[in-house]
Short mmCIF file of C-alpha atoms in Angstrom, two decimals:
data_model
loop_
_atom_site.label_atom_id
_atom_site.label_comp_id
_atom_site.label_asym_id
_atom_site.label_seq_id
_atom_site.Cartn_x
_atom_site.Cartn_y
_atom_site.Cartn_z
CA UNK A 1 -21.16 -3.85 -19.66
CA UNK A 2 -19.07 -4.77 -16.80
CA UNK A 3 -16.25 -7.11 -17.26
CA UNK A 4 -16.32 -10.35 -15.67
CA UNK A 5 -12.70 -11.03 -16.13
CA UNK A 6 -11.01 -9.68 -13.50
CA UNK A 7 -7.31 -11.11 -15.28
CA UNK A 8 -8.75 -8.71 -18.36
CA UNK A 9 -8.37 -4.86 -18.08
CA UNK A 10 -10.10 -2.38 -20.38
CA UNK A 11 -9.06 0.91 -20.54
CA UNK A 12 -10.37 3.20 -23.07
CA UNK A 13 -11.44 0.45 -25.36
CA UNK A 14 -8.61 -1.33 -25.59
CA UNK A 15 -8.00 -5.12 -23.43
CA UNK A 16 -4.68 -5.39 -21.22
CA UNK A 17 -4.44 -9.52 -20.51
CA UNK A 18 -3.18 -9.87 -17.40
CA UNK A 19 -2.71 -13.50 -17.79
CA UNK A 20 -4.98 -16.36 -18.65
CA UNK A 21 -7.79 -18.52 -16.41
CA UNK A 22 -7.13 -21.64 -15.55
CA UNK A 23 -10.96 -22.87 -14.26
CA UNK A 24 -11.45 -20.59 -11.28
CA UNK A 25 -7.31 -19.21 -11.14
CA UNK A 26 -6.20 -16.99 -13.40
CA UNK A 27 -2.38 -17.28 -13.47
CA UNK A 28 -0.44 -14.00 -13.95
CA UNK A 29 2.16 -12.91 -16.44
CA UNK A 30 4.68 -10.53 -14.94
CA UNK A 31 5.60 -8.89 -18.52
CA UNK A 32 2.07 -9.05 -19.09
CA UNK A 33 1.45 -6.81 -15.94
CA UNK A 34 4.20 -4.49 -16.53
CA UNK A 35 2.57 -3.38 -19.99
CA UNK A 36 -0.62 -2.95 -17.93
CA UNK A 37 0.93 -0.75 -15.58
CA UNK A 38 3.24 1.04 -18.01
CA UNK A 39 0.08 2.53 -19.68
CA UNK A 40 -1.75 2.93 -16.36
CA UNK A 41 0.75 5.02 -14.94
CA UNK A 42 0.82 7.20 -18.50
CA UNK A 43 -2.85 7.52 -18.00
CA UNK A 44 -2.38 8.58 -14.40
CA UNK A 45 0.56 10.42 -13.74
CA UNK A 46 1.75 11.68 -17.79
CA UNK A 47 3.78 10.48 -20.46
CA UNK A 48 6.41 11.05 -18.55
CA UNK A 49 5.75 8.03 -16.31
CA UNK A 50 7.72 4.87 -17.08
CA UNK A 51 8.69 1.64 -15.13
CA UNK A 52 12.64 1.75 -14.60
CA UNK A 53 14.41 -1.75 -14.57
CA UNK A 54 16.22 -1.06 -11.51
CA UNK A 55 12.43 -1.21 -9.72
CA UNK A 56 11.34 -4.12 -11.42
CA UNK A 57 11.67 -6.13 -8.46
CA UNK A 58 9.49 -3.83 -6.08
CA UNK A 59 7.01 -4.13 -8.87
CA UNK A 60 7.48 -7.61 -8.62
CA UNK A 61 6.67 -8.03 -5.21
CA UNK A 62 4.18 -5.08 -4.76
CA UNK A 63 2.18 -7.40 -7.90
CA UNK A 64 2.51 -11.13 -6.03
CA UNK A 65 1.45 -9.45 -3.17
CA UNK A 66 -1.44 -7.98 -4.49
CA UNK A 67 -2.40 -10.49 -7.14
CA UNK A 68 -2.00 -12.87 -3.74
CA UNK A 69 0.59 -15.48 -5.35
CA UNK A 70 0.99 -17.56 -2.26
CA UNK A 71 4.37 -19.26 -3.31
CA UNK A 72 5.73 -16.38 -4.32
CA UNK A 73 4.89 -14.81 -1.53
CA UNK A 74 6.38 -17.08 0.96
CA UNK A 75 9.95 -17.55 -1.61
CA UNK A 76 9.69 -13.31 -0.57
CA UNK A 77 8.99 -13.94 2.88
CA UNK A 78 5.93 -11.44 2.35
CA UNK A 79 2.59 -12.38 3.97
CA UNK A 80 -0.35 -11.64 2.33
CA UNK A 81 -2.63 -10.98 5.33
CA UNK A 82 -0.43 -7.92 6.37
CA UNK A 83 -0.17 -4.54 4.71
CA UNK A 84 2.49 -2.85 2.74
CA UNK A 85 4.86 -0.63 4.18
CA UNK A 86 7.07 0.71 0.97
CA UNK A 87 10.07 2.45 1.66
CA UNK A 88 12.95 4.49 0.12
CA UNK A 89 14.30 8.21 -0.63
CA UNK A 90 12.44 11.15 -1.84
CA UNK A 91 11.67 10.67 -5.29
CA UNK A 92 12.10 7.02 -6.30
CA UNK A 93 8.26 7.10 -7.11
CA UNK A 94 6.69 5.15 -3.78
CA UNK A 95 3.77 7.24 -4.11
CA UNK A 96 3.05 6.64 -7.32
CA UNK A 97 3.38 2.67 -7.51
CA UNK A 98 1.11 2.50 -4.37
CA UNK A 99 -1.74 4.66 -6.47
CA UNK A 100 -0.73 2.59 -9.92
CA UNK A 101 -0.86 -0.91 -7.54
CA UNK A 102 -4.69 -0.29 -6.70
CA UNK A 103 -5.80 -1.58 -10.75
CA UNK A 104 -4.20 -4.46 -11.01
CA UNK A 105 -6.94 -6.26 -9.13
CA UNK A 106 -10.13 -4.56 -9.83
CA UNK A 107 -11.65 -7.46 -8.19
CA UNK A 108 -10.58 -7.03 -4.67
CA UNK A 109 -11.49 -3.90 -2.74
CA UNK A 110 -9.22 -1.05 -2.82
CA UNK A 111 -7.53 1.41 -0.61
CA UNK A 112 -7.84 5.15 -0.61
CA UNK A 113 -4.51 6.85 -0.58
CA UNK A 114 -4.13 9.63 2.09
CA UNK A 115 -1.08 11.77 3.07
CA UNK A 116 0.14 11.57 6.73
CA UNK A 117 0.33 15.64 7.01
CA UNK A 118 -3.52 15.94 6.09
CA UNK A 119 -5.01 13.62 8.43
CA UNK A 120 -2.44 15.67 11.00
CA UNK A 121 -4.70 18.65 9.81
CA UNK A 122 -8.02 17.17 10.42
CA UNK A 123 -7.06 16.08 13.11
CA UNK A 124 -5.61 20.24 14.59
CA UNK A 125 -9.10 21.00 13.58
CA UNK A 126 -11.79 18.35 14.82
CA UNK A 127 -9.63 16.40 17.44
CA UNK A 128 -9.58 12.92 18.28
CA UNK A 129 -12.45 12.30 16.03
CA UNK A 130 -10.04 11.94 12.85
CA UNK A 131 -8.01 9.25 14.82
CA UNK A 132 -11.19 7.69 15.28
CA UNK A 133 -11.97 7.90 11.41
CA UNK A 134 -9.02 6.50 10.47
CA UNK A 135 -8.97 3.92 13.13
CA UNK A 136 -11.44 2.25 11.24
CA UNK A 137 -11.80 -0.61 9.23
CA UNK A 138 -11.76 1.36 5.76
CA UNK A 139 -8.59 0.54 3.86
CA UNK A 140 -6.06 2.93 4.08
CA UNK A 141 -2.30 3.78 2.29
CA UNK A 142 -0.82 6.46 4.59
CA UNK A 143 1.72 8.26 2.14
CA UNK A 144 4.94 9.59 3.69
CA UNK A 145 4.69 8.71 6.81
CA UNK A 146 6.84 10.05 9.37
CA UNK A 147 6.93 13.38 7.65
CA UNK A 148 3.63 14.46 9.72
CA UNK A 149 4.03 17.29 11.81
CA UNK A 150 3.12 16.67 15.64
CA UNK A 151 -0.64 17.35 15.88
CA UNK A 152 -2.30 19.69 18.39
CA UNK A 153 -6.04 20.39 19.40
CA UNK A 154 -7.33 23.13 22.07
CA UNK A 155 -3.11 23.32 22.97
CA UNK A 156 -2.54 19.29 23.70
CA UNK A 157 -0.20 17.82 21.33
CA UNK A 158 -0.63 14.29 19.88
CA UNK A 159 1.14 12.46 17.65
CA UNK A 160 -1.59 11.52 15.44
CA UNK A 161 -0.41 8.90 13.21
CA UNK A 162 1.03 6.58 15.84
CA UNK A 163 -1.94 6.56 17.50
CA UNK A 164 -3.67 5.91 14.33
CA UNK A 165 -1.24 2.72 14.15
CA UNK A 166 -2.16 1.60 17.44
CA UNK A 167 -5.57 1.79 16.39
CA UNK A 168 -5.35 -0.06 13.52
CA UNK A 169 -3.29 -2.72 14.96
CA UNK A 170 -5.83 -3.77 17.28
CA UNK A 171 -8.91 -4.05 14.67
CA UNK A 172 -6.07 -6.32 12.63
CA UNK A 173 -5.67 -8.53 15.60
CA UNK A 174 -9.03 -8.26 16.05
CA UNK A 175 -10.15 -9.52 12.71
CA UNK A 176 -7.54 -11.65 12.31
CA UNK A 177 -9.11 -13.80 15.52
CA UNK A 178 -12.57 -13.71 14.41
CA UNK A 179 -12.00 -14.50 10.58
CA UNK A 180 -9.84 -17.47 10.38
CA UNK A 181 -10.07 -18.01 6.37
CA UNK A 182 -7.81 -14.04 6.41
CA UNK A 183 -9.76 -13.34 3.59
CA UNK A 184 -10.93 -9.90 5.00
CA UNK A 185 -8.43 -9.01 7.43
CA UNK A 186 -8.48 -4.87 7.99
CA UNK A 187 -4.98 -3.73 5.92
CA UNK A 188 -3.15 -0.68 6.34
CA UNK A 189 -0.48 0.16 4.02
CA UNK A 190 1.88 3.36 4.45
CA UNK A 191 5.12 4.51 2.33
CA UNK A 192 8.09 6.46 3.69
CA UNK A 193 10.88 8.03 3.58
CA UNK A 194 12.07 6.81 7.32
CA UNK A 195 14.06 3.88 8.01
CA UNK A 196 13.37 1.34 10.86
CA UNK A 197 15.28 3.37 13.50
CA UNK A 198 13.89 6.85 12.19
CA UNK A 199 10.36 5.35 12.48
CA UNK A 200 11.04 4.24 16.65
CA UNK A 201 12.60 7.24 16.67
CA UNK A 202 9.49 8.87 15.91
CA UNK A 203 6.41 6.69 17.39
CA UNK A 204 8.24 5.03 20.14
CA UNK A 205 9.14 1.81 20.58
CA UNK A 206 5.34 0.31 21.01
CA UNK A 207 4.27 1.68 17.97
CA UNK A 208 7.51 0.59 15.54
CA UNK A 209 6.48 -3.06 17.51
CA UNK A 210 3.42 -3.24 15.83
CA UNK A 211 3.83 -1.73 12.65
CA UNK A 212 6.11 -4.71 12.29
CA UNK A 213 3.25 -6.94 12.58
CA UNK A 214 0.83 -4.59 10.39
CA UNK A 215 3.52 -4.10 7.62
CA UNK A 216 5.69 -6.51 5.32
CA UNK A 217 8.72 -4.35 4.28
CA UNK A 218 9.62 -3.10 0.72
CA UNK A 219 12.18 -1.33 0.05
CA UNK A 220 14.06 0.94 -2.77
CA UNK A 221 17.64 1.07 -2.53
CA UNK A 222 18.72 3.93 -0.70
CA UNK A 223 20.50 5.04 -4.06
CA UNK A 224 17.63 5.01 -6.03
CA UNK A 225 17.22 7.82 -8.77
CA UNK A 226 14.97 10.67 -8.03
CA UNK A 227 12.49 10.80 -10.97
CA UNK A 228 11.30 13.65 -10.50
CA UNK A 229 14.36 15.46 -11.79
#
């Protein structure tokens, strides 16, 4: 039977409460969340998976971004109609939270997570037809981006994931003209290793100009742990 809570998660049998409804809002508890995602992630990734305190706050904003908390949002200067570009070292676990983020609202549509290098690889073997693909409006988390080698078809080289970008950030504008209630605005989402300079290092100065207005920013601290170890 499906479950018409969305702010009540079964897995396996058991009920994670999100947080309670309030007529037609259901208002979130952050500790609530964590558990959720604490045994998500275990389910996911291993026993070895656990939610460090030092990342609370990414989880905190990654979950009032997703669970769309508007006042929250705005105290985090995050906007809710853009994407999420999540940065920080190797190893702090970006990946992973952007997979693990994609439950927390069964409700809304998700977002198929895709690494940069393989689309890079379609795109050395059927051309500009994978930048078409992902040009799309299908919701998309690019993971490491910026670690994509330069992509070449029949000896011209592209670099596939900018273009992809530039793509993408005309459907958003797009949408975001001809939708004016931004409930369905085309997202992209990415997470990387690169900081802001690295990334116009990379795509140019045209493409790090509109990922700023396809991305809000979070960030690790550069220092953070690599769990992997």
């Amino acid at each position: 039977m499906q479950n018409t809570f969305p702010h009540i998660i079964i897995e396996n049998g058991v009920q994670y409460h999100l947080g309670t409804l309030k007529g037609n809002t259901i208002q979130y508890d952050f500790q609530k969340m964590l558990i959720y995602l604490d045994h998500k992630g275990k389910m996911l990734f291993g026993n070895n998976f656990k939610i460090y305190e030092e990342d609370e706050i990414i989880l905190f904003k990654l979950c009032i971004y997703f669970i769309k908390d508007y006042d929250y949002c705005t105290k985090f200067n995050i906007d809710p109609n853009k994407g999420i570009l999540l940065s920080g070292p190797v190893g702090c676990g970006k990946t992973s939270l952007m997979k693990l983020m994609r439950h927390i609202t069964p409700h809304q549509k998700s977002y198929e997570v895709i690494p940069a290098r393989n689309i890079v690889f379609g795109f050395n073997n059927i051309g500009y037809k994978s930048i078409e693909e992902f040009g799309n409006d299908g919701y998309y988390c690019f993971d490491d981006l910026g670690i994509e080698p330069m992509g070449r078809h029949y000896g011209k080289d592209c670099n596939v994931l900018g273009e992809i970008m530039l793509s993408r950030y005309d459907l958003f504008t797009k949408t975001n003209v001809q939708q004016l209630n931004a409930k369905n605005h085309i997202k992209t989402h990415a997470t990387t290793n690169l900081n802001a300079q690295e990334l116009e290092n990379l795509y140019g100065n045209r493409v790090r100009s509109r990922m700023r207005q396809l991305f809000n920013l979070i960030a690790f601290d550069e220092k953070s742990l690599d769990k992997r170890s």
